[in-house]
PDB file of C-alpha atoms in Angstrom:
ATOM      1  CA  MET A 175      -2.151   2.093 -22.008  1.00  0.00           C
ATOM      2  CA  SER A 176       1.134   2.430 -19.031  1.00  0.00           C
ATOM      3  CA  SER A 177       2.288  -1.414 -18.230  1.00  0.00           C
ATOM      4  CA  THR A 178       3.865  -1.715 -14.912  1.00  0.00           C
ATOM      5  CA  HIS A 179       4.647  -5.459 -13.426  1.00  0.00           C
ATOM      6  CA  PHE A 180       2.740  -7.725 -11.811  1.00  0.00           C
ATOM      7  CA  GLY A 181       5.315 -10.653 -10.532  1.00  0.00           C
ATOM      8  CA  PHE A 182       7.300 -11.382 -14.101  1.00  0.00           C
ATOM      9  CA  GLN A 183       4.207 -10.477 -15.346  1.00  0.00           C
ATOM     10  CA  THR A 184       3.949  -7.432 -17.659  1.00  0.00           C
ATOM     11  CA  VAL A 185       0.009  -6.105 -16.946  1.00  0.00           C
ATOM     12  CA  ASP A 186      -1.629  -2.599 -17.452  1.00  0.00           C
ATOM     13  CA  GLU A 187      -1.430  -0.360 -14.721  1.00  0.00           C
ATOM     14  CA  LYS A 188      -5.454  -0.018 -14.057  1.00  0.00           C
ATOM     15  CA  ASP A 189      -5.065  -4.008 -13.604  1.00  0.00           C
ATOM     16  CA  LYS A 190      -2.029  -4.239 -10.753  1.00  0.00           C
ATOM     17  CA  ALA A 191      -4.505  -3.165  -7.928  1.00  0.00           C
ATOM     18  CA  SER A 192      -7.120  -5.795  -8.687  1.00  0.00           C
ATOM     19  CA  ARG A 193      -4.042  -8.691  -9.586  1.00  0.00           C
ATOM     20  CA  VAL A 194      -2.448  -7.652  -6.008  1.00  0.00           C
ATOM     21  CA  ARG A 195      -6.861  -7.492  -3.694  1.00  0.00           C
ATOM     22  CA  GLY A 196      -6.652 -11.039  -5.542  1.00  0.00           C
ATOM     23  CA  VAL A 197      -3.577 -12.794  -4.027  1.00  0.00           C
ATOM     24  CA  PHE A 198      -4.524 -10.655  -0.280  1.00  0.00           C
ATOM     25  CA  ASP A 199      -7.703 -11.535  -0.915  1.00  0.00           C
ATOM     26  CA  SER A 200      -7.310 -15.393  -1.378  1.00  0.00           C
ATOM     27  CA  VAL A 201      -4.991 -15.748   1.165  1.00  0.00           C
ATOM     28  CA  ALA A 202      -6.007 -13.324   4.308  1.00  0.00           C
ATOM     29  CA  SER A 203      -7.155 -16.315   6.769  1.00  0.00           C
ATOM     30  CA  LYS A 204      -3.897 -18.178   6.115  1.00  0.00           C
ATOM     31  CA  TYR A 205      -1.642 -14.823   6.381  1.00  0.00           C
ATOM     32  CA  ASP A 206      -0.124 -14.888   9.796  1.00  0.00           C
ATOM     33  CA  VAL A 207       0.692 -19.087   9.879  1.00  0.00           C
ATOM     34  CA  MET A 208       2.526 -18.457   6.279  1.00  0.00           C
ATOM     35  CA  ASN A 209       4.500 -16.115   7.656  1.00  0.00           C
ATOM     36  CA  ASP A 210       5.519 -18.090  10.796  1.00  0.00           C
ATOM     37  CA  LEU A 211       6.267 -21.186   8.663  1.00  0.00           C
ATOM     38  CA  MET A 212       7.736 -18.958   5.339  1.00  0.00           C
ATOM     39  CA  SER A 213      10.664 -17.358   7.970  1.00  0.00           C
ATOM     40  CA  GLY A 214      11.046 -19.659  10.593  1.00  0.00           C
ATOM     41  CA  GLY A 215       9.542 -17.303  12.537  1.00  0.00           C
ATOM     42  CA  LEU A 216      12.123 -14.324  11.480  1.00  0.00           C
ATOM     43  CA  HIS A 217       9.140 -12.116  10.751  1.00  0.00           C
ATOM     44  CA  ARG A 218       8.407 -11.298  14.022  1.00  0.00           C
ATOM     45  CA  ALA A 219      12.163 -10.644  15.223  1.00  0.00           C
ATOM     46  CA  TRP A 220      12.149  -8.195  12.045  1.00  0.00           C
ATOM     47  CA  LYS A 221       9.138  -6.196  13.386  1.00  0.00           C
ATOM     48  CA  ALA A 222      10.552  -6.107  17.031  1.00  0.00           C
ATOM     49  CA  TYR A 223      13.403  -4.581  15.098  1.00  0.00           C
ATOM     50  CA  THR A 224      11.283  -2.146  13.441  1.00  0.00           C
ATOM     51  CA  VAL A 225       9.509  -1.665  16.573  1.00  0.00           C
ATOM     52  CA  MET A 226      12.870  -0.559  18.119  1.00  0.00           C
ATOM     53  CA  VAL A 227      14.174   1.771  15.363  1.00  0.00           C
ATOM     54  CA  ALA A 228      10.859   3.484  15.440  1.00  0.00           C
ATOM     55  CA  ASN A 229      11.097   4.266  19.173  1.00  0.00           C
ATOM     56  CA  LEU A 230       8.078   5.692  20.034  1.00  0.00           C
ATOM     57  CA  LYS A 231       6.684   7.440  22.621  1.00  0.00           C
ATOM     58  CA  GLU A 232       3.810   8.420  24.760  1.00  0.00           C
ATOM     59  CA  GLY A 233       0.946  10.689  22.662  1.00  0.00           C
ATOM     60  CA  ASP A 234       3.089   9.687  19.510  1.00  0.00           C
ATOM     61  CA  LYS A 235       1.012   9.480  16.225  1.00  0.00           C
ATOM     62  CA  VAL A 236       1.385   6.967  13.592  1.00  0.00           C
ATOM     63  CA  LEU A 237       0.341   5.732  10.217  1.00  0.00           C
ATOM     64  CA  ASP A 238       0.432   1.707   9.576  1.00  0.00           C
ATOM     65  CA  ILE A 239       0.573   1.372   5.510  1.00  0.00           C
ATOM     66  CA  ALA A 240      -0.447  -2.135   4.507  1.00  0.00           C
ATOM     67  CA  GLY A 241      -0.954  -2.311   8.069  1.00  0.00           C
ATOM     68  CA  GLY A 242      -2.376  -6.266   7.220  1.00  0.00           C
ATOM     69  CA  THR A 243      -3.238  -8.590   9.930  1.00  0.00           C
ATOM     70  CA  GLY A 244      -2.069  -5.942  12.669  1.00  0.00           C
ATOM     71  CA  ASP A 245       0.913  -7.120  13.726  1.00  0.00           C
ATOM     72  CA  LEU A 246       3.104  -3.332  13.627  1.00  0.00           C
ATOM     73  CA  SER A 247      -0.651  -1.488  15.009  1.00  0.00           C
ATOM     74  CA  MET A 248      -1.126  -3.459  17.918  1.00  0.00           C
ATOM     75  CA  ALA A 249       2.876  -3.353  19.124  1.00  0.00           C
ATOM     76  CA  PHE A 250       2.759   0.516  18.236  1.00  0.00           C
ATOM     77  CA  SER A 251      -0.254   1.133  19.743  1.00  0.00           C
ATOM     78  CA  LYS A 252       1.569  -0.250  23.374  1.00  0.00           C
ATOM     79  CA  LYS A 253       4.308   2.361  22.724  1.00  0.00           C
ATOM     80  CA  VAL A 254       2.131   5.473  21.950  1.00  0.00           C
ATOM     81  CA  GLY A 255      -0.255   4.803  25.214  1.00  0.00           C
ATOM     82  CA  ALA A 256      -3.707   5.860  25.517  1.00  0.00           C
ATOM     83  CA  THR A 257      -3.023   9.830  24.739  1.00  0.00           C
ATOM     84  CA  GLY A 258      -1.055   8.542  21.323  1.00  0.00           C
ATOM     85  CA  THR A 259      -3.020   7.283  18.216  1.00  0.00           C
ATOM     86  CA  VAL A 260      -2.151   4.222  15.589  1.00  0.00           C
ATOM     87  CA  VAL A 261      -4.002   4.143  12.058  1.00  0.00           C
ATOM     88  CA  HIS A 262      -4.447   1.105  10.948  1.00  0.00           C
ATOM     89  CA  THR A 263      -5.008   0.710   6.927  1.00  0.00           C
ATOM     90  CA  ASP A 264      -4.499  -1.063   4.688  1.00  0.00           C
ATOM     91  CA  ILE A 265      -5.841  -1.461   0.801  1.00  0.00           C
ATOM     92  CA  ASN A 266      -7.000  -4.757   0.974  1.00  0.00           C
ATOM     93  CA  GLU A 267     -10.415  -5.321   2.940  1.00  0.00           C
ATOM     94  CA  ALA A 268     -10.024  -8.885   3.588  1.00  0.00           C
ATOM     95  CA  MET A 269      -7.153  -7.920   5.260  1.00  0.00           C
ATOM     96  CA  LEU A 270      -7.771  -5.431   7.005  1.00  0.00           C
ATOM     97  CA  ARG A 271     -10.962  -7.183   8.325  1.00  0.00           C
ATOM     98  CA  VAL A 272      -8.333 -10.255   9.537  1.00  0.00           C
ATOM     99  CA  GLY A 273      -6.073  -7.227  11.396  1.00  0.00           C
ATOM    100  CA  ARG A 274      -9.023  -5.542  13.213  1.00  0.00           C
ATOM    101  CA  ASP A 275     -10.957  -9.029  14.368  1.00  0.00           C
ATOM    102  CA  ARG A 276      -7.710  -9.660  15.748  1.00  0.00           C
ATOM    103  CA  LEU A 277      -7.311  -6.799  17.224  1.00  0.00           C
ATOM    104  CA  THR A 278     -10.674  -6.418  19.154  1.00  0.00           C
ATOM    105  CA  ASP A 279     -10.101  -9.563  20.462  1.00  0.00           C
ATOM    106  CA  LYS A 280      -7.126  -8.682  22.324  1.00  0.00           C
ATOM    107  CA  GLY A 281      -9.288  -5.196  23.369  1.00  0.00           C
ATOM    108  CA  ILE A 282      -7.074  -3.299  21.532  1.00  0.00           C
ATOM    109  CA  LEU A 283      -9.032  -0.414  19.275  1.00  0.00           C
ATOM    110  CA  LEU A 284      -7.574   1.821  16.936  1.00  0.00           C
ATOM    111  CA  PRO A 285      -8.986   3.732  13.970  1.00  0.00           C
ATOM    112  CA  THR A 286      -9.338   0.891  10.678  1.00  0.00           C
ATOM    113  CA  LEU A 287      -9.387   2.456   7.586  1.00  0.00           C
ATOM    114  CA  VAL A 288      -9.471   0.484   3.869  1.00  0.00           C
ATOM    115  CA  CYS A 289      -6.765   3.565   2.449  1.00  0.00           C
ATOM    116  CA  ASP A 290      -4.512   3.620  -0.644  1.00  0.00           C
ATOM    117  CA  ALA A 291      -1.578   4.541  -0.301  1.00  0.00           C
ATOM    118  CA  GLU A 292      -0.437   6.508  -3.417  1.00  0.00           C
ATOM    119  CA  LYS A 293      -3.791   8.592  -2.431  1.00  0.00           C
ATOM    120  CA  LEU A 294      -4.048   9.385   1.641  1.00  0.00           C
ATOM    121  CA  PRO A 295      -6.995  10.954   3.375  1.00  0.00           C
ATOM    122  CA  PHE A 296      -5.108  12.501   5.827  1.00  0.00           C
ATOM    123  CA  PRO A 297      -3.733  15.922   6.241  1.00  0.00           C
ATOM    124  CA  ASP A 298      -0.106  17.789   6.018  1.00  0.00           C
ATOM    125  CA  ASN A 299       1.941  17.436   8.634  1.00  0.00           C
ATOM    126  CA  HIS A 300       0.281  15.159  10.688  1.00  0.00           C
ATOM    127  CA  PHE A 301       1.650  11.792  11.466  1.00  0.00           C
ATOM    128  CA  ASN A 302       5.321  11.373  14.271  1.00  0.00           C
ATOM    129  CA  LEU A 303       5.992   8.104  12.189  1.00  0.00           C
ATOM    130  CA  VAL A 304       4.759   6.311   8.892  1.00  0.00           C
ATOM    131  CA  SER A 305       5.056   2.122   8.311  1.00  0.00           C
ATOM    132  CA  VAL A 306       4.637   0.735   5.686  1.00  0.00           C
ATOM    133  CA  ALA A 307       5.592  -3.746   6.257  1.00  0.00           C
ATOM    134  CA  PHE A 308       5.698  -5.304   3.010  1.00  0.00           C
ATOM    135  CA  GLY A 309       3.316  -3.073   1.309  1.00  0.00           C
ATOM    136  CA  LEU A 310       5.412  -1.561  -0.714  1.00  0.00           C
ATOM    137  CA  ARG A 311       6.540  -3.696  -3.274  1.00  0.00           C
ATOM    138  CA  ASN A 312       2.455  -4.530  -3.970  1.00  0.00           C
ATOM    139  CA  MET A 313       2.317  -0.567  -4.803  1.00  0.00           C
ATOM    140  CA  THR A 314       1.481   0.674  -8.430  1.00  0.00           C
ATOM    141  CA  HIS A 315       3.299   4.141  -7.749  1.00  0.00           C
ATOM    142  CA  LYS A 316       6.005   3.367  -5.405  1.00  0.00           C
ATOM    143  CA  ASP A 317       7.145   7.333  -5.835  1.00  0.00           C
ATOM    144  CA  VAL A 318       4.004   8.404  -5.797  1.00  0.00           C
ATOM    145  CA  ALA A 319       3.157   6.611  -2.857  1.00  0.00           C
ATOM    146  CA  LEU A 320       6.314   7.388  -1.083  1.00  0.00           C
ATOM    147  CA  LYS A 321       6.204  11.506  -1.857  1.00  0.00           C
ATOM    148  CA  GLU A 322       2.642  10.211  -0.092  1.00  0.00           C
ATOM    149  CA  MET A 323       4.158   9.911   3.209  1.00  0.00           C
ATOM    150  CA  ASN A 324       6.357  11.970   2.528  1.00  0.00           C
ATOM    151  CA  ARG A 325       3.854  14.573   3.020  1.00  0.00           C
ATOM    152  CA  VAL A 326       2.057  13.398   5.838  1.00  0.00           C
ATOM    153  CA  LEU A 327       5.111  13.066   8.123  1.00  0.00           C
ATOM    154  CA  LYS A 328       5.829  16.368  10.264  1.00  0.00           C
ATOM    155  CA  PRO A 329       9.285  17.641   9.920  1.00  0.00           C
ATOM    156  CA  GLY A 330      11.743  15.562  11.566  1.00  0.00           C
ATOM    157  CA  GLY A 331       8.704  12.473  11.229  1.00  0.00           C
ATOM    158  CA  LYS A 332      10.750   9.071  10.434  1.00  0.00           C
ATOM    159  CA  LEU A 333       9.111   6.613   7.291  1.00  0.00           C
ATOM    160  CA  LEU A 334       9.938   3.055   8.474  1.00  0.00           C
ATOM    161  CA  VAL A 335       9.971   0.934   5.325  1.00  0.00           C
ATOM    162  CA  LEU A 336      10.319  -3.305   6.433  1.00  0.00           C
ATOM    163  CA  GLU A 337      10.560  -5.129   3.011  1.00  0.00           C
ATOM    164  CA  PHE A 338      12.230  -8.164   1.392  1.00  0.00           C
ATOM    165  CA  SER A 339      14.901  -7.089  -0.751  1.00  0.00           C
ATOM    166  CA  LYS A 340      18.372  -8.121  -2.405  1.00  0.00           C
ATOM    167  CA  VAL A 341      19.823 -11.526  -0.597  1.00  0.00           C
ATOM    168  CA  ALA A 342      24.004 -11.919  -0.423  1.00  0.00           C
ATOM    169  CA  LYS A 343      25.399 -13.355  -3.208  1.00  0.00           C
ATOM    170  CA  PRO A 344      26.575 -16.195  -1.937  1.00  0.00           C
ATOM    171  CA  LEU A 345      22.993 -16.942  -0.952  1.00  0.00           C
ATOM    172  CA  GLU A 346      21.080 -16.158  -4.288  1.00  0.00           C
ATOM    173  CA  LYS A 347      20.792 -20.000  -5.526  1.00  0.00           C
ATOM    174  CA  ALA A 348      19.638 -21.517  -2.547  1.00  0.00           C
ATOM    175  CA  TYR A 349      17.064 -18.419  -1.738  1.00  0.00           C
ATOM    176  CA  ASP A 350      15.492 -18.808  -5.115  1.00  0.00           C
ATOM    177  CA  TRP A 351      15.296 -23.018  -5.091  1.00  0.00           C
ATOM    178  CA  TYR A 352      13.221 -22.005  -1.709  1.00  0.00           C
ATOM    179  CA  SER A 353      11.478 -19.197  -3.472  1.00  0.00           C
ATOM    180  CA  PHE A 354      10.629 -20.811  -6.582  1.00  0.00           C
ATOM    181  CA  ASN A 355      10.086 -24.715  -5.682  1.00  0.00           C
ATOM    182  CA  ILE A 356       9.267 -24.785  -1.263  1.00  0.00           C
ATOM    183  CA  LEU A 357       7.223 -21.733  -1.041  1.00  0.00           C
ATOM    184  CA  PRO A 358       4.252 -22.335  -3.667  1.00  0.00           C
ATOM    185  CA  LYS A 359       4.162 -26.033  -2.524  1.00  0.00           C
ATOM    186  CA  MET A 360       3.733 -24.612   1.210  1.00  0.00           C
ATOM    187  CA  GLY A 361       1.103 -22.363  -0.565  1.00  0.00           C
ATOM    188  CA  SER A 362      -0.693 -25.024  -1.839  1.00  0.00           C
ATOM    189  CA  MET A 363      -0.738 -27.183   0.893  1.00  0.00           C
ATOM    190  CA  VAL A 364      -1.829 -24.476   3.834  1.00  0.00           C
ATOM    191  CA  ALA A 365      -3.395 -21.451   1.218  1.00  0.00           C
ATOM    192  CA  GLY A 366      -5.026 -23.848  -0.926  1.00  0.00           C
ATOM    193  CA  ASP A 367      -3.260 -20.974  -3.421  1.00  0.00           C
ATOM    194  CA  PRO A 368       0.127 -21.892  -4.892  1.00  0.00           C
ATOM    195  CA  ASP A 369       0.062 -19.101  -7.594  1.00  0.00           C
ATOM    196  CA  SER A 370      -0.653 -16.472  -4.938  1.00  0.00           C
ATOM    197  CA  TYR A 371       2.807 -17.548  -2.400  1.00  0.00           C
ATOM    198  CA  ARG A 372       4.571 -17.793  -6.315  1.00  0.00           C
ATOM    199  CA  TYR A 373       3.240 -14.427  -7.389  1.00  0.00           C
ATOM    200  CA  LEU A 374       5.149 -12.788  -3.868  1.00  0.00           C
ATOM    201  CA  ALA A 375       8.651 -14.453  -4.419  1.00  0.00           C
ATOM    202  CA  GLU A 376       8.562 -13.126  -8.052  1.00  0.00           C
ATOM    203  CA  SER A 377       7.407  -9.536  -6.376  1.00  0.00           C
ATOM    204  CA  ILE A 378      10.421  -9.963  -4.481  1.00  0.00           C
ATOM    205  CA  ARG A 379      12.440  -9.820  -7.261  1.00  0.00           C
ATOM    206  CA  MET A 380      11.085  -7.700  -9.125  1.00  0.00           C
ATOM    207  CA  HIS A 381      11.276  -4.568  -5.970  1.00  0.00           C
ATOM    208  CA  PRO A 382      14.009  -2.633  -6.046  1.00  0.00           C
ATOM    209  CA  GLY A 383      17.313  -3.766  -4.082  1.00  0.00           C
ATOM    210  CA  GLN A 384      18.535  -1.618  -0.979  1.00  0.00           C
ATOM    211  CA  GLU A 385      20.733   1.559  -2.767  1.00  0.00           C
ATOM    212  CA  GLU A 386      17.302   1.193  -5.291  1.00  0.00           C
ATOM    213  CA  LEU A 387      14.836   2.290  -2.900  1.00  0.00           C
ATOM    214  CA  LYS A 388      16.909   4.621  -0.392  1.00  0.00           C
ATOM    215  CA  ALA A 389      17.328   6.864  -4.111  1.00  0.00           C
ATOM    216  CA  LEU A 390      13.628   6.315  -3.939  1.00  0.00           C
ATOM    217  CA  MET A 391      13.053   7.507  -0.694  1.00  0.00           C
ATOM    218  CA  GLN A 392      15.345  10.508  -1.143  1.00  0.00           C
ATOM    219  CA  GLN A 393      13.522  11.556  -4.611  1.00  0.00           C
ATOM    220  CA  ALA A 394      10.588  11.476  -2.261  1.00  0.00           C
ATOM    221  CA  GLY A 395      12.084  14.490  -0.026  1.00  0.00           C
ATOM    222  CA  PHE A 396      13.069  11.949   2.788  1.00  0.00           C
ATOM    223  CA  GLY A 397      16.162  14.503   4.057  1.00  0.00           C
ATOM    224  CA  HIS A 398      18.336  11.025   5.932  1.00  0.00           C
ATOM    225  CA  VAL A 399      18.057   7.574   3.640  1.00  0.00           C
ATOM    226  CA  ASP A 400      19.499   4.461   5.949  1.00  0.00           C
ATOM    227  CA  TYR A 401      18.750   0.664   5.777  1.00  0.00           C
ATOM    228  CA  HIS A 402      19.495  -2.038   7.338  1.00  0.00           C
ATOM    229  CA  ASN A 403      20.283  -5.416   6.039  1.00  0.00           C
ATOM    230  CA  MET A 404      18.631  -8.642   8.329  1.00  0.00           C
ATOM    231  CA  SER A 405      19.113 -12.243   7.730  1.00  0.00           C
ATOM    232  CA  ALA A 406      21.489 -11.594   5.004  1.00  0.00           C
ATOM    233  CA  GLY A 407      19.683  -9.063   3.319  1.00  0.00           C
ATOM    234  CA  ILE A 408      16.543 -11.443   2.545  1.00  0.00           C
ATOM    235  CA  VAL A 409      15.292  -7.938   4.168  1.00  0.00           C
ATOM    236  CA  ALA A 410      15.442  -4.993   4.952  1.00  0.00           C
ATOM    237  CA  LEU A 411      14.665  -1.812   7.104  1.00  0.00           C
ATOM    238  CA  HIS A 412      14.731   1.107   5.501  1.00  0.00           C
ATOM    239  CA  VAL A 413      14.075   4.831   7.468  1.00  0.00           C
ATOM    240  CA  GLY A 414      13.183   8.081   6.020  1.00  0.00           C
ATOM    241  CA  ILE A 415      13.567  11.601   8.097  1.00  0.00           C
ATOM    242  CA  LYS A 416      11.604  14.211   6.420  1.00  0.00           C
ATOM    243  CA  CYS A 417      13.760  16.856   6.828  1.00  0.00           C
TER     244      CYS A 417
END
C-alpha cells in the first residue's frame, strides 16, 4: 500500500482523491465568498496578473485545470475571442457545476468537463496554454499531472501554475497564526465547515516551495521555468515553457 499526505495526515494514495472531493463538495457554494474573505480580495489581483502573463491572443486554445468557479476561464475566454477555445475542467463536479452556472449566467458558454489532471483526455500538442490555479497542491501525483500538462501543450506552449507557496521568513509566524486560528473560525462561520479550511492551511504547508516546484516542472519536461512571488510569497506563479 502506497501512502501520501492529506494535509498533515498520512493516508492511502487511493483515498486522497475522495477526501479532497469531500472538502470541495462541502465548500463549493461558499467558495467565492471565502476566497474574498481569506485573501482580503487579493486573489483577484493574483488572477489578473496570471491572465496578463498568459498573454493570450485571438484564436488560442486554453485548458483551465481545476477551473472551479470559473474566474480564469471567464477571463481567458475574453482574450481568445470567438475563434479561440477555453476548456473549463475540474475533478470536482460540485465545483464545476457552480462554475458552469456562473459562466452561463454571464452569457459565456464554454466546454465544461469533469477531468482528472493525471489522465487528461486530450491529444498531444493541442493547447497554447494550460493553467492550474490553486489545484496542484491537492493532486496525489503532482509529477504525473505535470507531465500530462506538458504532453497536451503545443511546442512553445505555456503552463501557468498559480498556487500558495512559501511565505517570506519574517512573516512565517504571523501567517501560521492566521492560517491555523483565523481560517478555521472563518470557515466555520461562513461555510459551516472549519475542518475543510484547516485542511487548506495544512495542504499549503505540505506543498513544494518555489524552488522545489520549479524543479518538478523541469523534471516533467519544461525547458524553461521561472516563478513570480506575490504577496511576499504567500502565492507564486510558476511559468513553464514547452520547448
